[in-house]
Coordinates of C-alpha atoms and ligand atoms in Angstrom, one line a residue:
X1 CA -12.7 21.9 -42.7
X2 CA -9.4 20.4 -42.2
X3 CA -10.4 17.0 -41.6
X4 CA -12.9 16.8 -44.7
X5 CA -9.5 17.6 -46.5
X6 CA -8.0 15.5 -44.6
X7 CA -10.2 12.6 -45.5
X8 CA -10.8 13.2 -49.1
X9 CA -6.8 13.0 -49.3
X10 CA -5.9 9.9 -47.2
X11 CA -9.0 8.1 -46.2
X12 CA -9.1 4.8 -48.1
X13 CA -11.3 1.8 -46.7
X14 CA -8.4 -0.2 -46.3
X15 CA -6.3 2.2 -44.2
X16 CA -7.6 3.7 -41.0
X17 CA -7.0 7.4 -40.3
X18 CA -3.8 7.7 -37.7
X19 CA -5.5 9.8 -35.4
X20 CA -7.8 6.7 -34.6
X21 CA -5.0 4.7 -34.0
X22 CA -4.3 3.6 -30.7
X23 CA -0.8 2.9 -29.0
X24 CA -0.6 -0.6 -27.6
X25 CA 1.5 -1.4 -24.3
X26 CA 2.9 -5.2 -24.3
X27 CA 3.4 -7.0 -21.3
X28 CA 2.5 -7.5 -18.0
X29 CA -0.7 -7.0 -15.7
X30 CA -0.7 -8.3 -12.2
X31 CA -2.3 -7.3 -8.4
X32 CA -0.6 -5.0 -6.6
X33 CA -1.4 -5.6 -2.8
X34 CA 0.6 -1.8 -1.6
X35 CA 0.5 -1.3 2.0
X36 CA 2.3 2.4 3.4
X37 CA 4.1 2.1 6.4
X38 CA 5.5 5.4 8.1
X39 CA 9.5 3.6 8.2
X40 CA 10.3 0.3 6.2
X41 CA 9.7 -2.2 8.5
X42 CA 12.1 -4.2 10.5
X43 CA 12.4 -8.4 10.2
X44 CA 10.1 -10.2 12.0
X45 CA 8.4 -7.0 14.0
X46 CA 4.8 -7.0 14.1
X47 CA 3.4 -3.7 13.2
X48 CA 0.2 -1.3 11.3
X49 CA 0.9 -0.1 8.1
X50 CA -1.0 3.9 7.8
X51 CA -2.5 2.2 4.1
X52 CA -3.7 -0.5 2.4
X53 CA -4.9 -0.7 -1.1
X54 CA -5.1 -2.9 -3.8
X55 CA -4.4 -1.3 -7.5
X56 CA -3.7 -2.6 -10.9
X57 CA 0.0 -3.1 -11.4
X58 CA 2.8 -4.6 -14.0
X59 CA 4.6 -2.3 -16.2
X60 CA 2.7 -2.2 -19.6
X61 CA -0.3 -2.3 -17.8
X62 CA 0.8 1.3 -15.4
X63 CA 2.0 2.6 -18.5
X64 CA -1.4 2.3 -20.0
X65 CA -3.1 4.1 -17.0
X66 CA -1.2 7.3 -17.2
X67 CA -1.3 7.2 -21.4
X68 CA -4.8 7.2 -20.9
X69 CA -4.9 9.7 -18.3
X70 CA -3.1 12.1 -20.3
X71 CA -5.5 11.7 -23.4
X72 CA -3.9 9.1 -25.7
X73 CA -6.2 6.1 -27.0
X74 CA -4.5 3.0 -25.6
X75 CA -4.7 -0.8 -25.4
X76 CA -3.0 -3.1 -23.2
X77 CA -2.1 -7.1 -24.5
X78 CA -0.7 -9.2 -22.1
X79 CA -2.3 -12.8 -20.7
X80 CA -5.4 -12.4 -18.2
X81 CA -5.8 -15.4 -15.5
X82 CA -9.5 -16.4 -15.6
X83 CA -10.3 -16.3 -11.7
X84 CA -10.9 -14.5 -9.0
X85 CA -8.9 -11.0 -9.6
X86 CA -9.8 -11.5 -13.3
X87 CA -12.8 -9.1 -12.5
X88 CA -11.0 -6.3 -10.6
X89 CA -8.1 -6.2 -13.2
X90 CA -10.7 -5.5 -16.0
X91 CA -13.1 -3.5 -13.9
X92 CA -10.5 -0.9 -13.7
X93 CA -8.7 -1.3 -17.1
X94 CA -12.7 -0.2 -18.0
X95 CA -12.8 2.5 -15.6
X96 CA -9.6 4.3 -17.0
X97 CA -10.9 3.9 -20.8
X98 CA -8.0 0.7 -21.6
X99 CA -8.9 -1.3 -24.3
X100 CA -7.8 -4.6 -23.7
X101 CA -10.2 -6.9 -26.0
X102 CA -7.4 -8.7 -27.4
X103 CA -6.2 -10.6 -24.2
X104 CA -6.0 -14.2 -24.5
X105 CA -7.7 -15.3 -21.0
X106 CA -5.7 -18.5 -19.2
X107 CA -7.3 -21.3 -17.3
X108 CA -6.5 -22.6 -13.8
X109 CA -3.6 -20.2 -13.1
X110 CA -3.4 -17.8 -10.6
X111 CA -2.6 -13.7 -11.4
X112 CA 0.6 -12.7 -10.8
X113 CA 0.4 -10.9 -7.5
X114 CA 2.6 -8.2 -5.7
X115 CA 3.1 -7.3 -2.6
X116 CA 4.1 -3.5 -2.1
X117 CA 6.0 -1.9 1.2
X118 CA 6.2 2.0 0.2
X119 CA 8.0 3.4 3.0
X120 CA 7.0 7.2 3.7
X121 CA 10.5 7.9 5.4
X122 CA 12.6 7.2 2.5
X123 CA 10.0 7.0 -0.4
X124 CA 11.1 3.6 -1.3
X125 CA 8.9 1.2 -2.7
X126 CA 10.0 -2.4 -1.9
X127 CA 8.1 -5.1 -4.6
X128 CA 7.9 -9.1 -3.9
X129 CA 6.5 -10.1 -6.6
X130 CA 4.9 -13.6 -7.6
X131 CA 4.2 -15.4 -11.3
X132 CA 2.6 -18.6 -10.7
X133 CA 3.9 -19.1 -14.1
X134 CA 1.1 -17.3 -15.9
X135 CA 1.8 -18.3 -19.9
X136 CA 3.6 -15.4 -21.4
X137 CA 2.0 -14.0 -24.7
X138 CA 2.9 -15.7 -28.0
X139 CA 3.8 -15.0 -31.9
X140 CA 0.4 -16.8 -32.3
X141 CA -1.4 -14.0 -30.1
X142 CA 0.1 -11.3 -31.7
X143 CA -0.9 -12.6 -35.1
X144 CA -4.1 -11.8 -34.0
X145 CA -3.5 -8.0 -34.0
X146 CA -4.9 -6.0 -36.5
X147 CA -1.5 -3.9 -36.9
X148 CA -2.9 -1.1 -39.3
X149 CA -4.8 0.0 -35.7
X150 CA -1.9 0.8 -34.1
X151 CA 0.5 4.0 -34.6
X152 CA 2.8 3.0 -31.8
X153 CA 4.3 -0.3 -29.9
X154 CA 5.8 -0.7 -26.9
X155 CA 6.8 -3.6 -25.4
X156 CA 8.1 -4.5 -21.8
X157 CA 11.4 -6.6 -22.4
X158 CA 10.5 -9.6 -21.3
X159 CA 10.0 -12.8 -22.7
X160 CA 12.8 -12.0 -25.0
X161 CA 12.5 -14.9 -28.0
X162 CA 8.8 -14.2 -28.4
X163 CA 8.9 -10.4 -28.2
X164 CA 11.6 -10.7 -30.6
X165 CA 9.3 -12.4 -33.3
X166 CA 6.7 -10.0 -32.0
X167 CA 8.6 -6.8 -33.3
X168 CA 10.2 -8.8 -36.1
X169 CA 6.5 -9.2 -37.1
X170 CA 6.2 -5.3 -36.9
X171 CA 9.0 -4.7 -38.9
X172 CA 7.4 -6.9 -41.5
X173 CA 4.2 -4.6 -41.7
X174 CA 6.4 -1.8 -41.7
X175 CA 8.5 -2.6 -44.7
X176 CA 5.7 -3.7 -46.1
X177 CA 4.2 -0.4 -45.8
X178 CA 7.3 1.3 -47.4
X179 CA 7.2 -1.1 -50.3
X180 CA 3.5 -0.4 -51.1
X181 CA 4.6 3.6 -51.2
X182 CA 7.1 3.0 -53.9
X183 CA 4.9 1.3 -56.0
X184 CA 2.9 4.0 -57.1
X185 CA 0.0 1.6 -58.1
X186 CA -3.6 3.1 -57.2
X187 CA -4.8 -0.2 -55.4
X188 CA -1.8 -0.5 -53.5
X189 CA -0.7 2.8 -52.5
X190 CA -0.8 3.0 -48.5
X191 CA -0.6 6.6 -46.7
X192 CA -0.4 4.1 -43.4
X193 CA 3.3 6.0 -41.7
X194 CA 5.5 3.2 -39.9
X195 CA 4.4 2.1 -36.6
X196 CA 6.6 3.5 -33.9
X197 CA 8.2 0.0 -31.8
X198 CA 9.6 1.0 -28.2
X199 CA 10.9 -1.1 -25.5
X200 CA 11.5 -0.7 -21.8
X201 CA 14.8 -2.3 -20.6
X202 CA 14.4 -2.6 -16.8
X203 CA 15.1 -5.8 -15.1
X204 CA 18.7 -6.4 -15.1
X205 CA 18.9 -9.0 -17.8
X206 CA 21.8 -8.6 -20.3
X207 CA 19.9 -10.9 -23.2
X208 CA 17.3 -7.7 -23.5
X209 CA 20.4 -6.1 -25.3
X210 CA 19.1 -8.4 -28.0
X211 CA 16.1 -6.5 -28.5
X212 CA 17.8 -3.2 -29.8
X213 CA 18.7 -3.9 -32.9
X214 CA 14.6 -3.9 -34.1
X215 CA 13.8 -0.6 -31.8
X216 CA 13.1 2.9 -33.0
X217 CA 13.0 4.1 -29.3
X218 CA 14.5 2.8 -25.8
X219 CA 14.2 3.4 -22.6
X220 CA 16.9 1.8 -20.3
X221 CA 16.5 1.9 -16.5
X222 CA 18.6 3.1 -13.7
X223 CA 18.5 -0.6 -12.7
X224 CA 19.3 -2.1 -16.2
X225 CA 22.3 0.2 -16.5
X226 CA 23.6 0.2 -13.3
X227 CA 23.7 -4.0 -13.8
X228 CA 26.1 -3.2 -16.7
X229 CA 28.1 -1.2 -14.7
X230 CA 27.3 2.4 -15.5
X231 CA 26.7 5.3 -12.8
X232 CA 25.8 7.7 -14.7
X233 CA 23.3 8.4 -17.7
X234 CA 25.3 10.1 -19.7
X235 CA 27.5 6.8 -19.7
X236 CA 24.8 5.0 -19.9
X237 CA 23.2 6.4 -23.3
X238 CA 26.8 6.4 -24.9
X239 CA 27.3 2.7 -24.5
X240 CA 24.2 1.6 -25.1
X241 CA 24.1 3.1 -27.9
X242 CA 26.8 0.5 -29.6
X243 CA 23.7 -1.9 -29.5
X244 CA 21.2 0.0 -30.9
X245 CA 20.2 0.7 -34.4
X246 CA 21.1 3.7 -36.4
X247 CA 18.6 6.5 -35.7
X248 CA 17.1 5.2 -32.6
X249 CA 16.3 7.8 -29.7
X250 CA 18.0 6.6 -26.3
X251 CA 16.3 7.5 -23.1
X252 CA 17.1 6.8 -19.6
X253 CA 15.5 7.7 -16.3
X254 CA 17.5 8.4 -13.2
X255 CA 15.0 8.8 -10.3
X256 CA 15.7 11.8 -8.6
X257 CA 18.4 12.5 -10.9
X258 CA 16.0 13.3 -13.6
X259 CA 16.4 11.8 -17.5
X260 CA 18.8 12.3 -20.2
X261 CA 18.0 11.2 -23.5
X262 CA 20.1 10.9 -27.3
X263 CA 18.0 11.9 -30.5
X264 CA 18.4 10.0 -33.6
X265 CA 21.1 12.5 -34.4
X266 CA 23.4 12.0 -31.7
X267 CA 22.1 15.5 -29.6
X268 CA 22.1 14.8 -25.9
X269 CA 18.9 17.0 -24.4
X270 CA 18.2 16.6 -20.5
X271 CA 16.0 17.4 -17.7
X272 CA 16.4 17.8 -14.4
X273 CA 13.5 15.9 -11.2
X274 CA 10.3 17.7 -10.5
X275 CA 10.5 16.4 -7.3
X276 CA 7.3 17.0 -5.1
X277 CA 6.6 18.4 -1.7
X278 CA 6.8 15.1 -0.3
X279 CA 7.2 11.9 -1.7
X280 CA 4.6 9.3 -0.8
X281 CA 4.3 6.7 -3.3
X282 CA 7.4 6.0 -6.0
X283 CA 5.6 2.7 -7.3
X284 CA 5.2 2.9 -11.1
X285 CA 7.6 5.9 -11.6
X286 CA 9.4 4.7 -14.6
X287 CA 6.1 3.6 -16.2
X288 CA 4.8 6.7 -15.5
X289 CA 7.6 8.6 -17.1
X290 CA 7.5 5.9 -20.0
X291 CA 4.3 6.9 -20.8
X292 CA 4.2 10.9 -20.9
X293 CA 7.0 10.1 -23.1
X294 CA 5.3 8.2 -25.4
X295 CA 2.1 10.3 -25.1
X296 CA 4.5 13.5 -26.2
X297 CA 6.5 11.7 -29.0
X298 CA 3.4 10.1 -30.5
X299 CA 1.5 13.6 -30.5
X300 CA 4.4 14.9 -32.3
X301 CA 4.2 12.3 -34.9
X302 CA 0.4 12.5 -35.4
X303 CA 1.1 15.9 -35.8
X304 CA 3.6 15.4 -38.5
X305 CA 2.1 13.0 -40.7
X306 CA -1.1 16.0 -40.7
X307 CA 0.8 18.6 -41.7
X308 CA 3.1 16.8 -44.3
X309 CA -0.5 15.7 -45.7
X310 CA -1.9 19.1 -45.6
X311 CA 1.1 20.7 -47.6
X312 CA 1.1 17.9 -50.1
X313 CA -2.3 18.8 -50.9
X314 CA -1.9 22.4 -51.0
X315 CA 1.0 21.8 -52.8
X316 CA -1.2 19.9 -55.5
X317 CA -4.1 21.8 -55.6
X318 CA -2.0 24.9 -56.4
X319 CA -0.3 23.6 -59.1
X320 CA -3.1 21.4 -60.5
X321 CA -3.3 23.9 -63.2
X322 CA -0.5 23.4 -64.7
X323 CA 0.7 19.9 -65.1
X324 CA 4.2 20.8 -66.4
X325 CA 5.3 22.1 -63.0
X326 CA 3.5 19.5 -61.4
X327 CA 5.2 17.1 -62.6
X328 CA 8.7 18.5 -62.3
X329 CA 7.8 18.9 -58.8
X330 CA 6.6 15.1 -58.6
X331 CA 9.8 14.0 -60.0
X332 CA 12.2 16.2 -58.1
X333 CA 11.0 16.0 -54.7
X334 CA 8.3 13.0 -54.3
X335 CA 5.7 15.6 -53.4
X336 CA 2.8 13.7 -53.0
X337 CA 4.5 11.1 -50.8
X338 CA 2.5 11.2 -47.4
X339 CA 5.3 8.7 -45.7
X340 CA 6.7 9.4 -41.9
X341 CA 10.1 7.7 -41.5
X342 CA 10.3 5.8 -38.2
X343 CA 12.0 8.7 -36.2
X344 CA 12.1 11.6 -38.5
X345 CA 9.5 13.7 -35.9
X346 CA 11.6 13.0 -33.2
X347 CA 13.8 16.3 -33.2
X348 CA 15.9 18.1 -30.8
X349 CA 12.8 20.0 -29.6
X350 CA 10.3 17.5 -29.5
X351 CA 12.8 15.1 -27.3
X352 CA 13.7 18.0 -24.8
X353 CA 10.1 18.4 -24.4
X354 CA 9.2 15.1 -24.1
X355 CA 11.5 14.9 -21.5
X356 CA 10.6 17.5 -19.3
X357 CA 7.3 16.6 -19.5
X358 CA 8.0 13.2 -18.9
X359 CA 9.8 14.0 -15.3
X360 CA 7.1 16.4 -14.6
X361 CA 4.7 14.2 -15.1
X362 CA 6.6 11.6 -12.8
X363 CA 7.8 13.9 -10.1
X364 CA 3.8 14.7 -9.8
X365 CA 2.7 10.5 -9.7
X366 CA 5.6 10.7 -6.6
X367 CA 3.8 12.4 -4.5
X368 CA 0.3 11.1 -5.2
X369 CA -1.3 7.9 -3.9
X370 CA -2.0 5.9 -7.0
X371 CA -2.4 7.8 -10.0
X372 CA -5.7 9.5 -9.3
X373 CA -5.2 13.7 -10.3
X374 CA -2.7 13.5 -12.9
X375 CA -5.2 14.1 -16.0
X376 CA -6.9 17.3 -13.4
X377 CA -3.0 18.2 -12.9
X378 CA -1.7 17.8 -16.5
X379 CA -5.1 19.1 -18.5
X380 CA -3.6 22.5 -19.5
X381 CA -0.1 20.8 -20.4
X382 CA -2.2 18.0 -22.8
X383 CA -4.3 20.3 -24.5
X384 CA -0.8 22.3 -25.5
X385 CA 0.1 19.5 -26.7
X386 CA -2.9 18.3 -28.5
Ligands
ATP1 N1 12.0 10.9 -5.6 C1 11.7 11.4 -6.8 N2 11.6 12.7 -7.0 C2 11.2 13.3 -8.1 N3 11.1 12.6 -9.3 C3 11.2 11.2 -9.2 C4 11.6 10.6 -8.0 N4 11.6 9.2 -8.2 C5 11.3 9.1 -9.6 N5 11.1 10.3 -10.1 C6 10.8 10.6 -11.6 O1 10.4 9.3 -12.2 C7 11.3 9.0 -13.3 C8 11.5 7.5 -13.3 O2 12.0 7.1 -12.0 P1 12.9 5.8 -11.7 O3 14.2 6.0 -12.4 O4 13.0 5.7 -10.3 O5 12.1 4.7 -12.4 P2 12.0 3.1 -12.1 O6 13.1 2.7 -11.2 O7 12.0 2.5 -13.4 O8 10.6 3.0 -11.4 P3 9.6 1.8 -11.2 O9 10.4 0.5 -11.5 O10 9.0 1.9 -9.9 O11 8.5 2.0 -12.3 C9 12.6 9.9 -13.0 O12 13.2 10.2 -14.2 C10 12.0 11.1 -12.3 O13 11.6 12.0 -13.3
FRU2 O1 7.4 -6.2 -11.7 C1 6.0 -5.9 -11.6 C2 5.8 -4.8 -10.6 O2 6.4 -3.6 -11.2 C3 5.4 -2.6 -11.3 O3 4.8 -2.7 -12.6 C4 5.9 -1.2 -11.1 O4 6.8 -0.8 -12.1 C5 4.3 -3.0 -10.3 O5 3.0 -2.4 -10.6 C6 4.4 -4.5 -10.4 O6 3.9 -5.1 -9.2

């Protein structure tokens, strides 16, 4: 019933519904080669590991496992080395439902490859990681998108001047967007809301700062802040902060120390770890959390956009009777408009439980292998939230 309603009110051939849009991860996918060793080992000492696997790694390419895990439609962009890992890479992108039709595919250069020491006495996880200098993705790539599939963008903070143009490139769309719902014109009129743009600031590279200015969302590591100093994420969010634009939601995730995050109004909401019995395999933490934060926030805004839709019809077909009041109503308070400011969904209470569920969700990956169980372990908490 609702979504016939739904349709008849938004559904035009030219926009696409936004619960069919997808949220796509930017960045990085690479071989992770993760061997388990009960203590880390010692220089030059010869000894057996208790595991060895080989998984799918790089950030935006993690974050897009768990998103998918936990139910969101998701894509992954980043450059694909044609040879001989390009198989296993995309075999399991397939097996965890990860669109990633869009990757340009490069020629006679190796995959980025990692090698993984997880240590089971300290749950560290130690990364070497190599880039045979694997082309980064371009403006040109991204060109290629078809933006109006997308509700949300996140991009790893890398490759700063072309990620730049990337999100300036969103930002285009979006305004564009915002123009076409003040001019009240029947062909033009778009019910499209804003895509969401996110970042992940994590390798210690002060230029990434850069990047804030075109963000609606952050997250800045533990690493990333303690490289500019701070030891503490409530120091962290406040000075960040100074770079980012007005109305962006700060978050930043302190391993065991749980997150903190700042809404677009300045309200500081925490959680504490959910650390878990034992800690076997920290690798991908942050883009675990990354994504059960996104998966939350971008629920919240789907959900949103339906019931501002909803009410603007009911509003409409109550008073389509009588025009007079109608169209007081239209002047005073824009009643028809369907539009979703870039953060306006992000509230105190959506962010605290984003949070939460974000470190729950990551304290659980900590003491799994992989990330095998989390959409059995998290089915009742995603269908709340659905
Ligand atoms: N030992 C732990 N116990 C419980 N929760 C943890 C632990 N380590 C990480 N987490 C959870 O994961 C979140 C992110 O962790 P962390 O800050 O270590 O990310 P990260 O350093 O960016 O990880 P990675 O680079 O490996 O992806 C934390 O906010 C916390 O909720
Ligand atoms: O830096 C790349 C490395 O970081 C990770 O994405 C974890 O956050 C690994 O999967 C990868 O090997």
């Amino acid at each position: 019933m609702i979504s016939s309603f739904y349709k008849k009110i938004v559904g035009t051939s030219s926009t696409v519904e936004s619960d069919q849009q997808k949220i796509l991860c930017v960045g990085l996918t690479c071989l992770d080669i993760v061997q388990t060793c009960k203590q880390y080992p010692a220089e030059d000492s010869d000894q057996r590991s208790v595991d060895c696997r080989w998984q799918r790694g790089g950030n935006a390419s993690n974050t897009c496992t768990v998103l998918s895990q936990l139910g969101s439609s998701c894509e992954f962009f980043g450059t694909l080395s044609a040879e001989e890992h390009l198989s296993f890479l995309q075999n399991d992108m397939q097996n965890y439902n990860i669109d990633y039709s869009h990757c340009p595919m490069i020629e006679n250069i190796g995959c980025p490859t990692s090698t993984v020491i997880l240590s089971l006495g300290s749950g560290s996880r130690t990364i070497l990681h190599h880039n045979p200098n694997l082309p980064e993705l371009t403006l040109k790539n991204f060109e290629q998108l078809h933006l109006e599939d997308y509700s949300w963008i996140h991009f790893e903070g890398r490759n700063l001047t072309e990620v730049l143009s990337m999100m300036q490139c969103v930002e285009n769309y979006n305004n564009m967007l915002n123009y076409n719902q003040d001019t009240n014109s029947k062909e033009t009129k778009s019910s499209q809301a804003p895509i969401t743009i996110s970042v992940e600031l994590e390798r210690p590279r002060q230029e990434l700062l850069d990047l804030l200015p075109y963000v609606d969302v952050a997250f800045i590591s533990k690493d990333f802040a303690q490289s500019r100093g701070y030891d503490s994420m409530s120091e962290t969010l406040k000075n960040i902060s100074e770079d980012a634009k007005s109305g962006a939601t700060l978050i930043c995730a302190w391993a065991d120390r749980g997150a903190m995050a700042r809404t677009p109004d300045n309200i500081i909401v925490q959680s504490p770890a959910f650390p878990p019995q034992k800690v076997v395999d920290t690798l991908g933490a942050g883009d675990t959390f990354n994504a059960a934060v996104i998966h939350l926030l971008n629920k919240a805004k789907l959900e949103f956009i339906r019931r501002r839709k909803l009410k603007s019809y009911e509003m409409n077909s109550a008073l389509q009777k009588d025009v007079e009041i109608k169209r007081n109503i239209k002047m005073n308070y824009n009643i028809e408009s369907s539009e979703c400011s870039h953060t306006e969904f992000i509230t105190q209470n959506v962010l605290q439980a984003a949070v939460s569920f974000a470190c729950q969700v990551a304290g659980a990956k900590v003491g799994l292998k992989g990330y095998n169980k989390l959409d059995e372990i998290f089915k009742d908490a995603c269908q709340k939230v659905n």
